[in-house]
Amino acid sequence: MSAGGARLAFDRGAAGRRAADVPRFAGTPAPLPDARLLRDELRLPELSQPELVRYYTELSQRNYGVDSGTYPLGSCTMKYNPKLNELIAGLAGFTDAHPQAPEEAQGTLRVLHELQAALGELTGLPAVSLAPAAGAQGELAGVLMIKRALEERGELAQRRRVLVPDSAHGTNPATAAMCGFTVTQLPTGADGSLDRVVLARNLDGSVAALMVTAPNTLGLWERGIEEVAAQAHAAGAYLYGDGANLNAILGRMRFGDLGFDVVHLNLHKSFSTPHGGGGPGAGPVCATPELAPYLPAPIVGARAGDGFELVRPERSIGRLQQFHGNAGVLLRAYAYMRALGLDGLRAASGLAVLNANYLRALVREHYDLPYGGPVLHEVVFSGSRQRRAHGVRTYDIAKRLIDYGFHPPTVYFPLIVEEALMIEPTETETRESVEALAAALVAIAREAAEEPELLHDAPRSAPIGRLDEAEAARRPVLRWSPGLDP
Ligand SMILES: *Cc1c(COP(=O)(O)O)cnc(C)c1O
């Protein structure tokens, strides 16, 4: 696509143009280094200031984020994040405090200490480390903690397996494998929860842990999880909780009360941090007192006397990254929690569930719903009806949504749903915007039946049309060269 607006900075401007005028240097020039080290030709874009500003403004307008419109990416909780939290995380007292100056950082440490306590309270798992920088890293920490505990119990040699449901996020089996365990995949039953017969058959003395996502990636609650926890414990295994979907149950349900031993949260999903670009994140781990000694370092402790300090738990699995973790994300989470309070957090999860169910009700006649019934934070439709009857794939439906002005939902995940369309409106969408998204999905279902070719080459209105994604991944063109047609 070569519409004028798509030209790169290199293809704009003219030789000698400058974006700023600076007075001529009046001092004695320093001698240049050896001429052989200098390049004669260095092609840089030469633009006037307005050209430069317009170029970057144009680029920014090609972006689509939650500040531009509905962003219903399932499993990601792409909610609108209050701008106040950005302001607070950017306060000079936080951003200028040097992490190695303990007195200067007292304010930050105090906030982190309170955040640890709040997350401990919200999860019912009082031992908390804020160190992990993402959900996946929180999982790594949690499973390493379990590994260390088993080692100290003298059972690591025989407990080599981790059980993971087939609806799990890919990071769950990846984590278990990275920690040196063998992964056994457990099937999901027709009701969307674990197949309990298969689970019982697998829970024996060779199992280190069972990893359960609650609510799971189908947007459904794991039925009888308390019983599953008791069974896992009776078999000597730990119950790991993937808490990335906390948005659905905030302030209503506590992992510790249900029997989980350790859980990670995704603060960038549930507690207000923009994360569309893939980071930064924070994936704190919350554990029972039994597992507390193994938490990743550092944790924030109260000093004798007064003030706070970073401490290393007795038999810690070690450090995951430098300093305190991603402090900016932690500060946003703290500000979000303090602003809403417990009632506000409960209300937010209630609205998230209401919005997902409203969308489900508006759209369900038009797409298959393999796991029927009310959902929690997200709803997973299937495009198999459209595929079979009209040769239209979920991929086409997702791309067509761009023409209707929406970011596509998550597609082809969870893996157990054929042609999956996983939609999470979140609590921050208004009734009107949920209705608008539903109307677009319904209109696309109609197009699939009547004019399927409209969908095959969608998007039609975006700056870049349908890409050959396999080719783009295998042979990406990442470097400008003269005459390149973007
Ligand atoms: C997002 C997510 C993860 C991984 O979290 P990251 O912060 O992306 O590493 C794990 N499990 C579930 C259910 C998720 O939705």
Coordinates of C-alpha atoms and ligand atoms in Angstrom, one line a residue:
M1 CA 0.0 0.0 0.0
S2 CA 1.6 3.2 -1.0
A3 CA -1.0 6.0 -0.3
G4 CA 1.0 9.2 0.3
G5 CA 0.4 9.1 4.0
A6 CA 2.2 5.8 4.4
R7 CA 5.6 7.1 3.3
L8 CA 8.4 6.7 5.8
A9 CA 10.4 9.7 7.2
F10 CA 13.2 8.7 4.8
D11 CA 11.0 9.3 1.8
R12 CA 9.8 12.7 2.9
G13 CA 11.5 16.1 3.2
A14 CA 14.4 17.4 1.2
A15 CA 18.1 17.7 1.5
G16 CA 19.1 20.5 3.9
R17 CA 15.8 20.8 5.7
R18 CA 16.0 21.1 9.4
A19 CA 13.6 20.7 12.3
A20 CA 15.3 23.2 14.6
D21 CA 17.5 26.3 14.3
V22 CA 20.4 26.5 16.8
P23 CA 22.8 29.5 16.9
R24 CA 26.1 28.9 15.4
F25 CA 28.8 27.6 17.7
A26 CA 31.0 30.4 18.7
G27 CA 33.8 28.5 20.6
T28 CA 36.9 26.8 19.4
P29 CA 35.9 23.6 17.6
A30 CA 37.4 20.4 19.0
P31 CA 39.4 18.5 16.4
L32 CA 37.6 15.7 14.7
P33 CA 38.7 12.2 15.3
D34 CA 40.7 10.4 12.7
A35 CA 39.0 10.9 9.3
R36 CA 39.1 7.2 8.6
L37 CA 36.7 6.6 11.4
L38 CA 34.1 9.0 9.9
R39 CA 31.5 8.0 7.4
D40 CA 31.1 10.2 4.4
E41 CA 27.6 9.3 3.8
L42 CA 25.0 8.9 6.5
R43 CA 21.5 9.0 5.1
L44 CA 19.2 10.5 7.6
P45 CA 15.7 11.9 7.1
E46 CA 15.8 15.7 6.6
L47 CA 12.5 17.2 7.6
S48 CA 11.1 20.6 8.8
Q49 CA 9.6 20.7 12.2
P50 CA 6.0 20.7 11.0
E51 CA 6.7 17.7 8.7
L52 CA 8.3 15.9 11.6
V53 CA 5.3 16.6 13.9
R54 CA 2.8 15.6 11.3
Y55 CA 4.7 12.4 10.5
Y56 CA 4.6 11.2 14.1
T57 CA 1.1 12.4 14.6
E58 CA 0.0 10.4 11.6
L59 CA 1.8 7.3 12.9
S60 CA 0.1 7.7 16.3
Q61 CA -3.3 7.8 14.6
R62 CA -2.6 4.5 13.0
N63 CA -2.4 2.9 16.3
Y64 CA -5.5 1.4 17.9
G65 CA -5.7 1.2 21.6
V66 CA -8.2 1.2 24.4
D67 CA -8.1 5.0 24.3
S68 CA -9.4 4.8 20.7
G69 CA -12.2 2.4 21.1
T70 CA -13.5 -1.0 22.4
Y71 CA -10.6 -3.5 22.7
P72 CA -12.3 -6.8 23.5
L73 CA -9.2 -9.0 23.5
G74 CA -10.2 -12.1 25.6
S75 CA -7.9 -13.4 28.3
C76 CA -6.1 -10.0 28.4
T77 CA -8.5 -7.7 30.3
M78 CA -7.8 -4.7 28.1
K79 CA -9.7 -2.3 30.2
Y80 CA -9.5 1.5 30.2
N81 CA -7.1 2.6 32.9
P82 CA -7.8 5.8 34.8
K83 CA -5.4 8.5 33.9
L84 CA -5.0 9.5 37.5
N85 CA -3.0 6.3 38.1
E86 CA -0.5 7.4 35.4
L87 CA -0.1 10.7 37.1
I88 CA 0.5 9.1 40.5
A89 CA 3.0 6.6 39.1
G90 CA 4.8 9.5 37.5
L91 CA 5.2 11.6 40.7
A92 CA 8.8 12.7 41.2
G93 CA 8.9 11.3 44.7
F94 CA 8.5 7.9 43.1
T95 CA 10.3 8.2 39.8
D96 CA 13.4 10.1 41.2
A97 CA 13.9 7.9 44.3
H98 CA 17.0 5.8 43.8
P99 CA 16.3 2.2 44.5
Q100 CA 19.6 1.8 46.3
A101 CA 19.0 4.8 48.6
P102 CA 16.8 3.2 51.3
E103 CA 15.9 6.5 53.0
E104 CA 14.9 8.2 49.7
A105 CA 12.8 5.2 48.8
Q106 CA 10.9 5.0 52.1
G107 CA 7.7 6.3 50.5
T108 CA 7.8 3.8 47.7
L109 CA 8.6 1.0 50.1
R110 CA 5.7 1.9 52.3
V111 CA 3.3 1.8 49.3
L112 CA 4.7 -1.6 48.2
H113 CA 4.4 -2.9 51.8
E114 CA 0.7 -1.9 51.8
L115 CA 0.2 -3.4 48.4
Q116 CA 1.6 -6.7 49.5
A117 CA -0.8 -6.7 52.5
A118 CA -3.8 -5.7 50.3
L119 CA -3.1 -8.5 47.7
G120 CA -2.6 -11.0 50.6
E121 CA -6.1 -9.9 51.9
L122 CA -7.7 -10.1 48.4
T123 CA -6.4 -13.5 47.6
G124 CA -6.5 -15.0 51.1
L125 CA -2.9 -16.0 50.7
P126 CA -1.0 -13.7 53.0
A127 CA 2.7 -14.2 51.9
V128 CA 3.3 -12.0 48.9
S129 CA 6.2 -11.1 46.7
L130 CA 5.8 -8.3 44.1
A131 CA 9.1 -9.2 42.3
P132 CA 7.8 -11.0 39.2
A133 CA 7.6 -8.8 36.1
A134 CA 4.8 -10.6 34.3
G135 CA 2.2 -13.3 34.7
A136 CA 4.5 -15.9 33.2
Q137 CA 7.3 -14.9 35.6
G138 CA 4.9 -15.2 38.5
E139 CA 4.1 -18.7 37.4
L140 CA 7.8 -19.5 37.2
A141 CA 8.2 -18.2 40.7
G142 CA 5.2 -20.2 42.1
V143 CA 6.3 -23.5 40.5
L144 CA 9.9 -23.0 41.6
M145 CA 8.6 -22.4 45.2
I146 CA 6.7 -25.7 45.0
K147 CA 9.8 -27.4 43.7
R148 CA 11.9 -26.1 46.5
A149 CA 9.3 -27.2 49.1
L150 CA 9.2 -30.7 47.6
E151 CA 12.9 -30.8 47.6
E152 CA 13.0 -30.0 51.4
R153 CA 10.3 -32.6 52.0
G154 CA 12.6 -35.1 50.2
E155 CA 9.9 -35.8 47.6
L156 CA 11.2 -34.1 44.5
A157 CA 12.7 -37.3 43.1
Q158 CA 9.4 -39.1 43.0
R159 CA 7.1 -36.1 42.2
R160 CA 8.0 -35.3 38.6
R161 CA 4.6 -34.5 37.1
V162 CA 2.5 -31.3 36.9
L163 CA -1.1 -31.6 35.8
V164 CA -2.4 -28.9 33.5
P165 CA -5.9 -28.6 32.0
D166 CA -6.1 -28.5 28.2
S167 CA -7.9 -25.1 28.4
A168 CA -4.9 -23.5 30.1
H169 CA -2.9 -20.5 28.9
G170 CA 0.3 -21.8 27.1
T171 CA 2.4 -20.3 29.9
N172 CA 1.2 -22.9 32.3
P173 CA 2.7 -26.0 30.6
A174 CA 5.7 -23.9 29.5
T175 CA 6.4 -23.0 33.1
A176 CA 6.1 -26.5 34.4
A177 CA 8.4 -27.7 31.7
M178 CA 10.9 -24.9 32.4
C179 CA 11.0 -26.0 36.0
G180 CA 12.0 -29.5 34.9
F181 CA 8.6 -31.2 35.4
T182 CA 6.8 -33.5 32.9
V183 CA 3.4 -32.0 31.9
T184 CA 0.3 -34.2 31.9
Q185 CA -2.6 -32.5 30.1
L186 CA -6.0 -33.0 31.6
P187 CA -9.2 -32.9 29.4
T188 CA -12.0 -30.5 30.0
G189 CA -15.5 -31.9 30.6
A190 CA -18.6 -31.0 28.7
D191 CA -19.5 -28.4 31.4
G192 CA -16.2 -26.6 30.9
S193 CA -14.6 -27.7 34.1
L194 CA -12.0 -30.4 34.7
D195 CA -12.9 -34.0 33.9
R196 CA -12.9 -35.2 37.5
V197 CA -12.7 -38.9 36.6
V198 CA -9.5 -38.4 34.6
L199 CA -8.2 -36.1 37.4
A200 CA -8.7 -38.7 40.1
R201 CA -6.9 -41.3 37.9
N202 CA -3.9 -39.0 37.5
L203 CA -3.6 -37.7 41.1
D204 CA -1.0 -40.0 42.6
G205 CA 2.4 -39.9 44.4
S206 CA 4.1 -38.8 41.1
V207 CA 2.4 -35.5 41.0
A208 CA 4.1 -32.3 42.2
A209 CA 1.3 -29.9 41.5
L210 CA -2.0 -29.3 39.7
M211 CA -2.2 -25.9 37.9
V212 CA -5.7 -24.5 37.7
T213 CA -6.9 -21.2 36.2
A214 CA -9.8 -19.8 38.1
P215 CA -12.0 -18.7 36.4
N216 CA -10.7 -20.6 33.5
T217 CA -10.0 -19.4 29.9
L218 CA -13.6 -20.3 28.8
G219 CA -14.8 -17.6 31.2
L220 CA -16.2 -20.3 33.4
W221 CA -15.8 -21.1 37.1
E222 CA -14.0 -24.3 37.9
R223 CA -16.8 -26.3 39.5
G224 CA -16.0 -28.0 42.8
I225 CA -12.5 -26.4 43.1
E226 CA -12.6 -26.8 46.9
E227 CA -13.0 -30.6 46.4
V228 CA -10.3 -30.7 43.8
A229 CA -7.9 -28.9 46.3
A230 CA -8.7 -31.4 49.0
Q231 CA -8.0 -34.3 46.5
A232 CA -4.7 -32.7 45.4
H233 CA -3.6 -32.2 49.0
A234 CA -4.6 -35.8 50.0
A235 CA -2.3 -37.0 47.2
G236 CA 0.5 -34.8 48.6
A237 CA 0.4 -32.4 45.6
Y238 CA 0.2 -28.6 45.7
L239 CA -2.6 -26.6 44.0
Y240 CA -1.2 -23.8 41.9
G241 CA -3.7 -21.0 40.8
D242 CA -3.4 -18.9 37.7
G243 CA -5.0 -15.7 38.9
A244 CA -4.8 -13.8 35.6
N245 CA -8.6 -13.7 35.4
L246 CA -9.1 -12.2 38.8
N247 CA -11.0 -9.4 37.2
A248 CA -14.1 -11.6 37.3
I249 CA -14.0 -12.4 41.1
L250 CA -12.2 -9.4 42.7
G251 CA -13.4 -9.0 46.2
R252 CA -15.9 -11.9 45.9
M253 CA -13.8 -15.0 46.2
R254 CA -10.4 -15.7 47.8
F255 CA -8.0 -18.3 46.4
G256 CA -6.7 -19.1 49.9
D257 CA -10.2 -19.9 51.2
L258 CA -10.7 -22.4 48.3
G259 CA -7.5 -24.4 49.1
F260 CA -5.0 -22.9 46.6
D261 CA -1.4 -23.0 47.9
V262 CA 0.1 -20.4 45.6
V263 CA -1.3 -18.1 43.0
H264 CA 0.0 -15.4 40.6
L265 CA -1.9 -12.3 39.7
N266 CA -1.6 -10.1 36.6
L267 CA -1.7 -6.6 38.0
H268 CA -1.4 -5.2 34.4
K269 CA -4.7 -7.0 33.6
S270 CA -6.8 -6.7 36.8
F271 CA -5.4 -3.6 38.4
S272 CA -5.0 -0.8 35.9
T273 CA -1.9 -0.7 33.7
P274 CA -2.0 -0.2 29.9
H275 CA -0.4 -3.3 28.5
G276 CA -1.2 -3.3 24.8
G277 CA 2.4 -3.2 23.7
G278 CA 3.2 -6.3 25.8
G279 CA 4.6 -4.6 28.9
P280 CA 5.7 -3.7 31.4
G281 CA 3.7 -5.9 33.7
A282 CA 3.7 -7.2 37.2
G283 CA 2.8 -10.8 38.3
P284 CA 3.0 -10.9 42.1
V285 CA 2.9 -14.3 43.7
C286 CA 0.7 -14.9 46.8
A287 CA 1.2 -18.0 48.9
T288 CA 0.3 -19.8 52.1
P289 CA 2.5 -19.3 55.2
E290 CA 3.9 -22.8 54.5
L291 CA 5.4 -21.6 51.2
A292 CA 6.3 -18.1 52.4
P293 CA 10.0 -18.9 53.1
Y294 CA 10.5 -19.7 49.4
L295 CA 9.1 -16.4 47.9
P296 CA 11.2 -14.7 45.3
A297 CA 13.4 -11.8 46.7
P298 CA 13.0 -9.1 47.6
I299 CA 9.9 -8.6 49.7
V300 CA 9.3 -5.4 51.6
G301 CA 9.4 -5.8 55.4
A302 CA 8.8 -3.4 58.3
R303 CA 12.0 -2.4 60.0
A304 CA 12.3 -2.8 63.8
G305 CA 11.6 0.8 65.0
D306 CA 10.1 2.4 61.9
G307 CA 10.4 2.5 58.2
F308 CA 10.7 -0.3 55.7
E309 CA 13.4 -2.4 54.1
L310 CA 13.9 -5.0 51.4
V311 CA 14.3 -8.5 52.8
R312 CA 15.2 -11.9 51.4
P313 CA 12.9 -14.7 52.6
E314 CA 14.9 -17.4 54.4
R315 CA 15.0 -20.1 51.7
S316 CA 14.1 -17.9 48.8
I317 CA 14.1 -19.2 45.3
G318 CA 16.3 -16.1 44.6
R319 CA 15.8 -13.0 42.5
L320 CA 13.9 -12.7 39.3
Q321 CA 15.1 -9.2 38.3
Q322 CA 16.8 -6.1 39.6
F323 CA 15.5 -4.0 42.5
H324 CA 11.8 -4.0 43.6
G325 CA 10.0 -5.4 40.5
N326 CA 8.2 -3.1 38.1
A327 CA 7.5 -0.3 40.6
G328 CA 5.5 1.8 38.1
V329 CA 3.0 -1.0 37.6
L330 CA 2.8 -1.7 41.3
L331 CA 2.1 2.0 42.1
R332 CA -0.7 2.1 39.5
A333 CA -2.2 -1.0 41.1
Y334 CA -2.1 0.5 44.5
A335 CA -3.6 3.8 43.3
Y336 CA -6.4 1.9 41.6
M337 CA -7.2 -0.2 44.7
R338 CA -7.2 2.7 47.0
A339 CA -9.4 4.8 44.7
L340 CA -12.0 2.0 44.4
G341 CA -11.9 0.4 47.8
L342 CA -13.2 -3.1 48.4
D343 CA -16.8 -2.1 47.4
G344 CA -15.5 -0.5 44.2
L345 CA -13.4 -3.6 43.3
R346 CA -16.5 -5.8 43.8
A347 CA -18.6 -3.4 41.7
A348 CA -15.9 -3.5 38.9
S349 CA -15.9 -7.3 38.8
G350 CA -19.7 -7.3 38.8
L351 CA -19.8 -5.0 35.8
A352 CA -17.2 -7.1 34.0
V353 CA -19.4 -10.2 34.4
L354 CA -22.5 -8.3 33.4
N355 CA -21.0 -6.9 30.2
A356 CA -19.7 -10.3 29.1
N357 CA -23.1 -11.9 29.7
Y358 CA -24.9 -9.0 28.0
L359 CA -22.7 -9.5 24.9
R360 CA -23.3 -13.2 25.1
A361 CA -27.1 -12.7 25.1
L362 CA -27.0 -10.2 22.2
V363 CA -24.9 -12.4 20.0
R364 CA -25.6 -16.0 20.9
E365 CA -28.1 -16.8 18.2
H366 CA -25.7 -15.8 15.5
Y367 CA -22.6 -17.8 16.5
D368 CA -22.1 -21.2 18.1
L369 CA -21.5 -21.2 21.9
P370 CA -19.8 -24.6 22.6
Y371 CA -19.9 -24.1 26.4
G372 CA -23.4 -22.6 27.0
G373 CA -24.8 -21.0 30.1
P374 CA -23.8 -17.8 31.9
V375 CA -20.2 -16.9 31.9
L376 CA -17.9 -14.8 34.1
H377 CA -15.5 -12.2 32.6
E378 CA -15.4 -13.4 29.0
V379 CA -17.3 -15.4 26.5
V380 CA -15.9 -17.8 23.9
F381 CA -17.9 -18.2 20.7
S382 CA -17.1 -20.5 17.9
G383 CA -17.1 -19.6 14.2
S384 CA -17.6 -23.2 13.1
R385 CA -21.1 -22.6 11.8
Q386 CA -19.8 -19.9 9.5
R387 CA -16.9 -22.0 8.4
R388 CA -19.0 -25.0 7.6
A389 CA -21.9 -23.2 5.9
H390 CA -20.1 -20.3 4.2
G391 CA -16.4 -21.1 4.1
V392 CA -15.7 -18.1 6.3
R393 CA -13.2 -18.6 9.1
T394 CA -12.9 -16.9 12.5
Y395 CA -9.8 -15.2 11.1
D396 CA -12.0 -13.5 8.5
I397 CA -14.6 -12.5 11.0
A398 CA -11.9 -10.9 13.3
K399 CA -10.4 -9.0 10.3
R400 CA -13.8 -7.8 9.3
L401 CA -14.3 -6.3 12.7
I402 CA -11.5 -3.8 12.0
D403 CA -13.7 -2.4 9.2
Y404 CA -16.4 -1.9 11.8
G405 CA -14.0 0.1 13.9
F406 CA -13.2 -2.5 16.6
H407 CA -10.0 -4.2 17.6
P408 CA -10.5 -7.9 17.0
P409 CA -11.0 -10.2 19.9
T410 CA -8.6 -13.1 20.7
V411 CA -8.9 -15.8 18.1
Y412 CA -8.1 -19.6 18.1
F413 CA -7.7 -19.7 21.9
P414 CA -8.5 -21.6 24.0
L415 CA -7.3 -24.4 21.8
I416 CA -10.2 -26.7 22.8
V417 CA -12.7 -24.5 21.0
E418 CA -12.8 -24.9 17.3
E419 CA -12.6 -21.5 15.4
A420 CA -12.6 -19.8 18.8
L421 CA -13.6 -16.1 19.2
M422 CA -12.8 -15.1 22.7
I423 CA -14.4 -11.9 23.8
E424 CA -13.8 -9.9 27.0
P425 CA -15.6 -6.5 27.0
T426 CA -14.4 -5.7 30.6
E427 CA -16.2 -3.5 33.1
T428 CA -15.1 -0.2 31.5
E429 CA -17.3 -0.5 28.4
T430 CA -20.6 1.3 28.5
R431 CA -23.9 -0.4 27.7
E432 CA -23.9 1.4 24.3
S433 CA -20.4 0.2 23.4
V434 CA -21.2 -3.4 24.2
E435 CA -24.4 -3.1 22.1
A436 CA -22.3 -1.6 19.2
L437 CA -19.8 -4.4 19.3
A438 CA -22.7 -7.0 19.4
A439 CA -24.3 -5.2 16.4
A440 CA -21.1 -5.4 14.4
L441 CA -20.7 -9.1 15.2
V442 CA -24.3 -9.8 14.2
A443 CA -23.9 -7.8 11.0
I444 CA -20.7 -9.8 10.2
A445 CA -22.6 -13.0 10.7
R446 CA -25.2 -11.8 8.1
E447 CA -22.4 -10.8 5.7
A448 CA -20.8 -14.2 6.1
A449 CA -24.0 -15.8 4.8
E450 CA -24.8 -13.3 2.1
E451 CA -21.5 -11.8 0.9
P452 CA -18.7 -14.1 2.2
E453 CA -16.2 -12.5 -0.2
L454 CA -16.5 -9.2 1.9
L455 CA -14.9 -11.1 4.7
H456 CA -12.2 -13.0 2.8
D457 CA -10.2 -9.9 2.0
A458 CA -11.0 -7.8 5.1
P459 CA -9.9 -5.4 6.4
R460 CA -10.7 -3.0 3.6
S461 CA -10.6 0.3 5.4
A462 CA -7.3 -0.1 7.4
P463 CA -4.0 1.5 6.2
I464 CA -2.7 -2.0 5.5
G465 CA -5.0 -4.6 4.1
R466 CA -4.9 -8.4 4.5
L467 CA -1.3 -9.5 5.1
D468 CA 0.3 -12.8 4.4
E469 CA 1.1 -13.3 8.0
A470 CA 3.2 -16.4 7.5
E471 CA 5.3 -14.6 5.0
A472 CA 5.5 -11.5 7.2
A473 CA 6.8 -13.7 10.0
R474 CA 9.2 -15.7 7.9
R475 CA 10.6 -12.9 5.8
P476 CA 9.9 -9.6 7.6
V477 CA 11.1 -6.4 5.8
L478 CA 12.5 -4.4 8.7
R479 CA 15.0 -2.1 7.1
W480 CA 14.3 0.8 4.9
S481 CA 16.1 1.0 1.5
P482 CA 15.7 3.6 -1.2
G483 CA 12.5 3.1 -3.3
L484 CA 11.0 0.6 -0.8
D485 CA 7.3 0.6 -1.3
P486 CA 5.8 0.1 2.2
Ligands
LIG1 C1 -2.1 -13.3 30.4 C2 -2.2 -14.7 31.0 C3 -1.0 -15.3 31.5 C4 0.4 -14.8 31.2 O1 0.6 -13.5 31.7 P1 1.7 -12.5 31.1 O2 1.7 -11.3 32.0 O3 1.3 -12.2 29.7 O4 3.0 -13.3 31.1 C5 -1.2 -16.5 32.1 N1 -2.4 -17.1 32.3 C6 -3.5 -16.5 31.8 C7 -4.8 -17.2 32.1 C8 -3.5 -15.3 31.2 O5 -4.6 -14.7 30.7

